């Protein structure tokens, strides 16, 4: 369990054995990747249309369990032109069984980021592990009353009557997702700033709808000077580089999600742009390379 300690005159410090934040400078834009922890769904959920033997071989090759696959859960804080933008908010307490996640608020504090300083929230989509941190008791009261929450209009519309028929989430997680999205819309509806295709949140910070994973799933493109970085949300998973055709169990339109994934990976490989994604291992900073007909993940060298 993480413990926040406070000493007068010194910002909060997090008692942890491994780092939970990683800072980058992207031209004039400050970027901070924050780990909300790790969620552990069944391993089969990362490749629901894969041959079980092929999926097992992929896991074995990486010394990973065939039973439960650890997914990192990353959020990002961006500072640009006086705005502080939180991209996604982690799990919160939406799934009590995932005890190694839901730490975003404490880790923001440990990084010296006051919730009251956040001017904007961008949601890549409204699954429970992306909106849950904003639903923790006491969080909304600490946020600014003029907070702007940017989400694709198609996403907000979808969650008014969501369809889970093409996912492999099962009834328990489907109920969690439905309940969390409804709770979020009830709490933050007045602060929503829906967009259709794309919207510039701040200079060099543009959110673009991709669809696929959910109807309003979006990515966030950051650009300053010659530097570029994309936060890919749930468009890309660890297995996506070797098997972009494997469906993720949380995808509401698996075929479209595959097309979105391949287009994004091809683009990132061509322009050499940095990538951060929700479920890539922390700090999730790297680049995409072409490997024959597939792709290769190239983690960034840690910059101390």
mmCIF file of C-alpha atoms in Angstrom:
data_model
loop_
_atom_site.group_PDB
_atom_site.id
_atom_site.type_symbol
_atom_site.label_atom_id
_atom_site.label_comp_id
_atom_site.label_asym_id
_atom_site.label_seq_id
_atom_site.Cartn_x
_atom_site.Cartn_y
_atom_site.Cartn_z
ATOM 1 C CA UNK A 1 0.000 0.000 0.000
ATOM 2 C CA UNK A 2 1.311 3.444 -0.947
ATOM 3 C CA UNK A 3 1.586 5.984 1.851
ATOM 4 C CA UNK A 4 1.639 9.766 1.403
ATOM 5 C CA UNK A 5 3.788 11.613 3.930
ATOM 6 C CA UNK A 6 3.779 15.383 4.386
ATOM 7 C CA UNK A 7 6.519 17.536 5.865
ATOM 8 C CA UNK A 8 5.992 21.270 6.304
ATOM 9 C CA UNK A 9 7.534 23.182 3.433
ATOM 10 C CA UNK A 10 8.229 20.072 1.366
ATOM 11 C CA UNK A 11 5.954 18.661 -1.309
ATOM 12 C CA UNK A 12 4.424 15.222 -0.652
ATOM 13 C CA UNK A 13 6.648 12.197 -1.130
ATOM 14 C CA UNK A 14 5.468 8.754 -2.141
ATOM 15 C CA UNK A 15 6.779 5.739 -0.296
ATOM 16 C CA UNK A 16 7.308 3.320 -3.185
ATOM 17 C CA UNK A 17 9.833 0.758 -4.315
ATOM 18 C CA UNK A 18 9.558 1.516 -8.037
ATOM 19 C CA UNK A 19 9.052 4.868 -9.788
ATOM 20 C CA UNK A 20 5.533 5.887 -10.741
ATOM 21 C CA UNK A 21 6.187 9.027 -12.785
ATOM 22 C CA UNK A 22 8.376 9.850 -15.755
ATOM 23 C CA UNK A 23 8.909 13.359 -17.126
ATOM 24 C CA UNK A 24 9.601 14.437 -20.684
ATOM 25 C CA UNK A 25 10.169 17.811 -22.288
ATOM 26 C CA UNK A 26 8.534 18.120 -25.694
ATOM 27 C CA UNK A 27 9.680 21.502 -26.983
ATOM 28 C CA UNK A 28 7.684 23.988 -24.915
ATOM 29 C CA UNK A 29 5.330 21.303 -23.599
ATOM 30 C CA UNK A 30 5.909 19.490 -20.298
ATOM 31 C CA UNK A 31 4.770 15.871 -20.219
ATOM 32 C CA UNK A 32 4.509 13.664 -17.140
ATOM 33 C CA UNK A 33 3.551 10.003 -17.439
ATOM 34 C CA UNK A 34 1.874 8.799 -14.248
ATOM 35 C CA UNK A 35 1.363 5.130 -13.383
ATOM 36 C CA UNK A 36 -2.020 4.392 -11.850
ATOM 37 C CA UNK A 37 -0.784 0.867 -11.171
ATOM 38 C CA UNK A 38 -1.489 -2.471 -12.832
ATOM 39 C CA UNK A 39 -4.730 -4.271 -13.645
ATOM 40 C CA UNK A 40 -4.786 -8.024 -14.154
ATOM 41 C CA UNK A 41 -7.571 -9.328 -16.379
ATOM 42 C CA UNK A 42 -7.466 -12.873 -17.801
ATOM 43 C CA UNK A 43 -4.654 -13.322 -20.311
ATOM 44 C CA UNK A 44 -7.081 -14.471 -23.000
ATOM 45 C CA UNK A 45 -8.702 -11.022 -22.977
ATOM 46 C CA UNK A 46 -5.733 -9.554 -24.840
ATOM 47 C CA UNK A 47 -6.287 -11.832 -27.860
ATOM 48 C CA UNK A 48 -9.808 -13.186 -27.970
ATOM 49 C CA UNK A 49 -9.646 -14.289 -31.628
ATOM 50 C CA UNK A 50 -6.177 -15.849 -31.369
ATOM 51 C CA UNK A 51 -5.444 -19.549 -31.551
ATOM 52 C CA UNK A 52 -4.958 -20.541 -27.876
ATOM 53 C CA UNK A 53 -1.642 -22.236 -28.670
ATOM 54 C CA UNK A 54 -0.341 -19.119 -30.437
ATOM 55 C CA UNK A 55 -1.427 -16.928 -27.551
ATOM 56 C CA UNK A 56 0.230 -19.257 -25.043
ATOM 57 C CA UNK A 57 3.440 -19.272 -27.100
ATOM 58 C CA UNK A 58 3.514 -15.459 -27.180
ATOM 59 C CA UNK A 59 3.139 -15.331 -23.410
ATOM 60 C CA UNK A 60 5.704 -18.085 -22.837
ATOM 61 C CA UNK A 61 8.257 -16.299 -25.029
ATOM 62 C CA UNK A 62 8.000 -13.291 -22.716
ATOM 63 C CA UNK A 63 7.978 -15.267 -19.457
ATOM 64 C CA UNK A 64 4.424 -14.114 -18.771
ATOM 65 C CA UNK A 65 1.609 -16.028 -17.106
ATOM 66 C CA UNK A 66 -0.886 -17.793 -19.339
ATOM 67 C CA UNK A 67 -3.588 -17.088 -16.788
ATOM 68 C CA UNK A 68 -3.585 -13.391 -15.905
ATOM 69 C CA UNK A 69 -1.863 -10.738 -17.982
ATOM 70 C CA UNK A 70 -0.592 -7.632 -16.187
ATOM 71 C CA UNK A 71 -1.652 -4.464 -17.968
ATOM 72 C CA UNK A 72 0.009 -1.246 -16.963
ATOM 73 C CA UNK A 73 -2.405 1.624 -16.434
ATOM 74 C CA UNK A 74 -0.881 4.962 -17.427
ATOM 75 C CA UNK A 75 -2.241 8.499 -17.448
ATOM 76 C CA UNK A 76 -0.504 11.674 -18.612
ATOM 77 C CA UNK A 77 -0.299 15.239 -17.361
ATOM 78 C CA UNK A 78 0.497 17.877 -20.000
ATOM 79 C CA UNK A 79 1.368 21.519 -19.371
ATOM 80 C CA UNK A 80 1.088 23.886 -22.319
ATOM 81 C CA UNK A 81 0.597 27.665 -22.441
ATOM 82 C CA UNK A 82 -0.556 27.911 -18.848
ATOM 83 C CA UNK A 83 -3.007 25.000 -19.016
ATOM 84 C CA UNK A 84 -2.594 21.786 -17.029
ATOM 85 C CA UNK A 85 -4.243 18.890 -18.831
ATOM 86 C CA UNK A 86 -4.905 15.459 -17.360
ATOM 87 C CA UNK A 87 -5.302 12.738 -19.988
ATOM 88 C CA UNK A 88 -7.414 9.924 -18.514
ATOM 89 C CA UNK A 89 -7.729 9.292 -14.805
ATOM 90 C CA UNK A 90 -7.108 5.627 -14.082
ATOM 91 C CA UNK A 91 -9.222 3.075 -12.247
ATOM 92 C CA UNK A 92 -10.181 4.707 -8.981
ATOM 93 C CA UNK A 93 -12.057 2.113 -6.927
ATOM 94 C CA UNK A 94 -14.343 0.858 -9.695
ATOM 95 C CA UNK A 95 -12.989 -2.725 -9.566
ATOM 96 C CA UNK A 96 -11.968 -3.626 -6.000
ATOM 97 C CA UNK A 97 -10.401 -6.904 -7.188
ATOM 98 C CA UNK A 98 -7.747 -4.921 -9.079
ATOM 99 C CA UNK A 99 -5.901 -3.965 -5.921
ATOM 100 C CA UNK A 100 -2.680 -2.859 -7.610
ATOM 101 C CA UNK A 101 -4.317 0.075 -9.410
ATOM 102 C CA UNK A 102 -6.278 3.168 -8.460
ATOM 103 C CA UNK A 103 -3.357 5.261 -7.177
ATOM 104 C CA UNK A 104 -3.524 8.253 -9.529
ATOM 105 C CA UNK A 105 -4.606 10.909 -7.037
ATOM 106 C CA UNK A 106 -1.890 10.000 -4.542
ATOM 107 C CA UNK A 107 0.731 9.845 -7.272
ATOM 108 C CA UNK A 108 -0.293 13.222 -8.670
ATOM 109 C CA UNK A 109 0.189 14.619 -5.179
ATOM 110 C CA UNK A 110 3.574 12.932 -4.903
ATOM 111 C CA UNK A 111 4.563 14.626 -8.174
ATOM 112 C CA UNK A 112 3.581 18.005 -6.740
ATOM 113 C CA UNK A 113 0.438 18.342 -8.868
ATOM 114 C CA UNK A 114 -2.549 19.792 -7.043
ATOM 115 C CA UNK A 115 -5.909 18.663 -8.404
ATOM 116 C CA UNK A 116 -7.035 22.283 -8.229
ATOM 117 C CA UNK A 117 -4.384 23.189 -10.806
ATOM 118 C CA UNK A 118 -5.899 20.932 -13.486
ATOM 119 C CA UNK A 119 -7.653 23.121 -16.056
ATOM 120 C CA UNK A 120 -8.667 20.393 -18.510
ATOM 121 C CA UNK A 121 -9.317 16.665 -18.596
ATOM 122 C CA UNK A 122 -9.111 14.744 -21.870
ATOM 123 C CA UNK A 123 -10.712 11.308 -21.970
ATOM 124 C CA UNK A 124 -9.542 8.889 -24.620
ATOM 125 C CA UNK A 125 -12.756 6.999 -23.880
ATOM 126 C CA UNK A 126 -15.080 6.263 -20.971
ATOM 127 C CA UNK A 127 -14.174 2.747 -19.857
ATOM 128 C CA UNK A 128 -13.980 2.436 -16.080
ATOM 129 C CA UNK A 129 -10.168 2.318 -16.022
ATOM 130 C CA UNK A 130 -10.045 5.744 -17.705
ATOM 131 C CA UNK A 131 -12.763 7.653 -15.811
ATOM 132 C CA UNK A 132 -12.564 5.937 -12.417
ATOM 133 C CA UNK A 133 -10.037 8.285 -10.851
ATOM 134 C CA UNK A 134 -12.464 11.179 -11.265
ATOM 135 C CA UNK A 135 -15.167 9.224 -9.427
ATOM 136 C CA UNK A 136 -13.217 8.691 -6.192
ATOM 137 C CA UNK A 137 -14.935 10.300 -3.206
ATOM 138 C CA UNK A 138 -13.760 13.857 -2.665
ATOM 139 C CA UNK A 139 -12.009 14.294 -6.024
ATOM 140 C CA UNK A 140 -14.641 16.411 -7.774
ATOM 141 C CA UNK A 141 -14.766 18.799 -4.825
ATOM 142 C CA UNK A 142 -11.023 19.424 -5.197
ATOM 143 C CA UNK A 143 -11.227 20.172 -8.924
ATOM 144 C CA UNK A 144 -11.819 23.636 -10.352
ATOM 145 C CA UNK A 145 -15.450 24.597 -10.923
ATOM 146 C CA UNK A 146 -14.505 25.757 -14.448
ATOM 147 C CA UNK A 147 -12.804 22.440 -15.313
ATOM 148 C CA UNK A 148 -13.283 21.470 -18.962
ATOM 149 C CA UNK A 149 -13.707 17.764 -19.784
ATOM 150 C CA UNK A 150 -13.018 16.959 -23.426
ATOM 151 C CA UNK A 151 -14.510 13.773 -24.855
ATOM 152 C CA UNK A 152 -15.751 12.813 -28.305
ATOM 153 C CA UNK A 153 -19.455 13.475 -28.762
ATOM 154 C CA UNK A 154 -19.835 9.939 -30.131
ATOM 155 C CA UNK A 155 -18.391 8.561 -26.898
ATOM 156 C CA UNK A 156 -20.781 10.408 -24.616
ATOM 157 C CA UNK A 157 -23.676 9.384 -26.846
ATOM 158 C CA UNK A 158 -22.639 5.724 -26.882
ATOM 159 C CA UNK A 159 -22.618 5.427 -23.095
ATOM 160 C CA UNK A 160 -26.212 6.600 -22.829
ATOM 161 C CA UNK A 161 -27.169 3.103 -24.065
ATOM 162 C CA UNK A 162 -23.955 1.054 -24.528
ATOM 163 C CA UNK A 163 -23.750 -2.121 -26.591
ATOM 164 C CA UNK A 164 -21.442 -4.867 -25.279
ATOM 165 C CA UNK A 165 -22.479 -7.550 -27.777
ATOM 166 C CA UNK A 166 -19.123 -7.609 -29.577
ATOM 167 C CA UNK A 167 -16.884 -7.405 -26.530
ATOM 168 C CA UNK A 168 -15.625 -10.281 -24.403
ATOM 169 C CA UNK A 169 -15.949 -8.359 -21.141
ATOM 170 C CA UNK A 170 -18.501 -10.651 -19.549
ATOM 171 C CA UNK A 171 -21.491 -9.553 -17.458
ATOM 172 C CA UNK A 172 -19.543 -8.437 -14.373
ATOM 173 C CA UNK A 173 -17.155 -6.041 -16.114
ATOM 174 C CA UNK A 174 -19.880 -4.936 -18.518
ATOM 175 C CA UNK A 175 -21.964 -3.912 -15.519
ATOM 176 C CA UNK A 176 -18.974 -2.108 -14.006
ATOM 177 C CA UNK A 177 -18.353 -0.259 -17.273
ATOM 178 C CA UNK A 178 -22.001 0.704 -17.671
ATOM 179 C CA UNK A 179 -22.270 1.881 -14.062
ATOM 180 C CA UNK A 180 -19.007 3.888 -14.141
ATOM 181 C CA UNK A 181 -19.890 5.665 -17.381
ATOM 182 C CA UNK A 182 -23.368 6.547 -16.105
ATOM 183 C CA UNK A 183 -21.908 7.818 -12.837
ATOM 184 C CA UNK A 184 -19.364 9.896 -14.734
ATOM 185 C CA UNK A 185 -21.955 11.462 -17.031
ATOM 186 C CA UNK A 186 -24.154 12.282 -14.043
ATOM 187 C CA UNK A 187 -21.283 13.914 -12.169
ATOM 188 C CA UNK A 188 -19.521 15.797 -14.972
ATOM 189 C CA UNK A 189 -22.159 16.399 -17.645
ATOM 190 C CA UNK A 190 -22.130 20.154 -17.089
ATOM 191 C CA UNK A 191 -18.375 20.301 -17.639
ATOM 192 C CA UNK A 192 -18.260 18.213 -20.817
ATOM 193 C CA UNK A 193 -16.871 19.871 -23.942
ATOM 194 C CA UNK A 194 -17.796 17.337 -26.657
ATOM 195 C CA UNK A 195 -16.006 17.477 -30.022
ATOM 196 C CA UNK A 196 -16.786 15.748 -33.303
ATOM 197 C CA UNK A 197 -13.501 14.836 -35.045
ATOM 198 C CA UNK A 198 -10.742 16.783 -33.291
ATOM 199 C CA UNK A 199 -10.168 19.673 -30.939
ATOM 200 C CA UNK A 200 -7.130 21.726 -29.900
ATOM 201 C CA UNK A 201 -7.212 21.758 -26.108
ATOM 202 C CA UNK A 202 -4.128 23.988 -25.806
ATOM 203 C CA UNK A 203 -1.331 25.024 -28.166
ATOM 204 C CA UNK A 204 0.177 21.815 -29.534
ATOM 205 C CA UNK A 205 -2.335 19.553 -27.741
ATOM 206 C CA UNK A 206 -4.929 18.102 -30.121
ATOM 207 C CA UNK A 207 -7.377 15.295 -29.344
ATOM 208 C CA UNK A 208 -8.550 13.265 -32.365
ATOM 209 C CA UNK A 209 -11.351 10.710 -32.507
ATOM 210 C CA UNK A 210 -10.355 7.332 -33.964
ATOM 211 C CA UNK A 211 -13.284 5.101 -33.014
ATOM 212 C CA UNK A 212 -12.748 1.341 -32.933
ATOM 213 C CA UNK A 213 -12.076 0.441 -29.330
ATOM 214 C CA UNK A 214 -15.204 2.421 -28.492
ATOM 215 C CA UNK A 215 -17.203 4.600 -30.904
ATOM 216 C CA UNK A 216 -15.613 7.765 -29.550
ATOM 217 C CA UNK A 217 -12.161 6.436 -28.688
ATOM 218 C CA UNK A 218 -9.578 9.162 -29.240
ATOM 219 C CA UNK A 219 -5.844 9.728 -29.271
ATOM 220 C CA UNK A 220 -4.002 12.871 -28.186
ATOM 221 C CA UNK A 221 -1.347 14.346 -30.475
ATOM 222 C CA UNK A 222 1.305 16.579 -28.898
ATOM 223 C CA UNK A 223 3.562 18.803 -31.024
ATOM 224 C CA UNK A 224 6.045 21.538 -30.179
ATOM 225 C CA UNK A 225 8.860 22.595 -32.469
ATOM 226 C CA UNK A 226 10.208 19.466 -34.114
ATOM 227 C CA UNK A 227 9.039 17.193 -31.294
ATOM 228 C CA UNK A 228 5.986 14.938 -31.604
ATOM 229 C CA UNK A 229 4.317 12.457 -29.257
ATOM 230 C CA UNK A 230 1.022 10.579 -29.427
ATOM 231 C CA UNK A 231 -0.898 9.260 -26.444
ATOM 232 C CA UNK A 232 -2.609 6.249 -27.988
ATOM 233 C CA UNK A 233 -5.091 5.349 -25.264
ATOM 234 C CA UNK A 234 -6.354 1.831 -25.929
ATOM 235 C CA UNK A 235 -5.547 1.741 -29.646
ATOM 236 C CA UNK A 236 -2.303 -0.164 -28.955
ATOM 237 C CA UNK A 237 -1.475 -2.959 -26.501
ATOM 238 C CA UNK A 238 1.778 -4.859 -25.869
ATOM 239 C CA UNK A 239 0.737 -7.688 -28.187
ATOM 240 C CA UNK A 240 -0.256 -5.304 -30.987
ATOM 241 C CA UNK A 241 3.195 -5.032 -32.537
ATOM 242 C CA UNK A 242 3.530 -8.773 -33.197
ATOM 243 C CA UNK A 243 -0.179 -9.403 -33.737
ATOM 244 C CA UNK A 244 -2.090 -6.244 -34.636
ATOM 245 C CA UNK A 245 -4.903 -8.500 -35.875
ATOM 246 C CA UNK A 246 -5.567 -9.974 -32.435
ATOM 247 C CA UNK A 247 -8.720 -8.546 -30.901
ATOM 248 C CA UNK A 248 -8.768 -7.110 -27.423
ATOM 249 C CA UNK A 249 -11.663 -8.294 -25.312
ATOM 250 C CA UNK A 250 -12.641 -4.727 -24.381
ATOM 251 C CA UNK A 251 -13.070 -3.583 -27.987
ATOM 252 C CA UNK A 252 -16.652 -2.732 -28.921
ATOM 253 C CA UNK A 253 -15.874 -2.963 -32.670
ATOM 254 C CA UNK A 254 -12.902 -5.343 -32.961
ATOM 255 C CA UNK A 255 -12.540 -5.145 -36.743
ATOM 256 C CA UNK A 256 -12.535 -1.350 -36.780
ATOM 257 C CA UNK A 257 -10.186 -1.308 -33.783
ATOM 258 C CA UNK A 258 -7.763 -3.447 -35.800
ATOM 259 C CA UNK A 259 -7.906 -1.031 -38.735
ATOM 260 C CA UNK A 260 -7.332 1.926 -36.395
ATOM 261 C CA UNK A 261 -4.395 0.140 -34.758
ATOM 262 C CA UNK A 262 -2.663 -0.728 -38.027
ATOM 263 C CA UNK A 263 -3.120 2.788 -39.447
ATOM 264 C CA UNK A 264 -1.708 4.355 -36.280
ATOM 265 C CA UNK A 265 1.270 1.990 -36.087
ATOM 266 C CA UNK A 266 2.117 2.567 -39.759
ATOM 267 C CA UNK A 267 1.925 6.321 -39.285
ATOM 268 C CA UNK A 268 4.092 6.299 -36.164
ATOM 269 C CA UNK A 269 6.669 4.046 -37.833
ATOM 270 C CA UNK A 270 6.818 6.369 -40.842
ATOM 271 C CA UNK A 271 7.166 9.634 -38.946
ATOM 272 C CA UNK A 272 9.272 8.279 -36.050
ATOM 273 C CA UNK A 273 6.941 9.953 -33.568
ATOM 274 C CA UNK A 274 7.107 8.930 -29.909
ATOM 275 C CA UNK A 275 4.244 6.868 -28.482
ATOM 276 C CA UNK A 276 2.790 6.529 -24.996
ATOM 277 C CA UNK A 277 -0.210 4.254 -24.429
ATOM 278 C CA UNK A 278 -2.395 3.386 -21.509
ATOM 279 C CA UNK A 279 -1.490 -0.285 -21.240
ATOM 280 C CA UNK A 280 2.118 -0.386 -22.439
ATOM 281 C CA UNK A 281 4.576 -1.142 -19.617
ATOM 282 C CA UNK A 282 5.429 1.979 -17.633
ATOM 283 C CA UNK A 283 6.766 4.488 -18.532
ATOM 284 C CA UNK A 284 5.358 3.452 -21.905
ATOM 285 C CA UNK A 285 7.580 5.820 -23.895
ATOM 286 C CA UNK A 286 8.998 4.500 -27.143
ATOM 287 C CA UNK A 287 8.801 4.384 -30.905
ATOM 288 C CA UNK A 288 7.379 2.051 -33.510
ATOM 289 C CA UNK A 289 9.554 0.363 -36.120
ATOM 290 C CA UNK A 290 8.564 -1.791 -39.077
ATOM 291 C CA UNK A 291 9.483 -5.491 -38.829
ATOM 292 C CA UNK A 292 8.615 -7.088 -42.169
ATOM 293 C CA UNK A 293 4.838 -7.081 -42.409
ATOM 294 C CA UNK A 294 4.531 -6.394 -38.686
ATOM 295 C CA UNK A 295 5.908 -3.897 -36.189
ATOM 296 C CA UNK A 296 8.482 -3.644 -33.437
ATOM 297 C CA UNK A 297 8.303 -1.677 -30.177
ATOM 298 C CA UNK A 298 11.480 0.292 -29.387
ATOM 299 C CA UNK A 299 11.399 1.519 -25.774
ATOM 300 C CA UNK A 300 13.022 4.889 -25.191
ATOM 301 C CA UNK A 301 16.250 5.063 -23.237
ATOM 302 C CA UNK A 302 15.409 6.444 -19.823
ATOM 303 C CA UNK A 303 16.579 10.046 -19.594
ATOM 304 C CA UNK A 304 17.740 10.814 -16.082
#
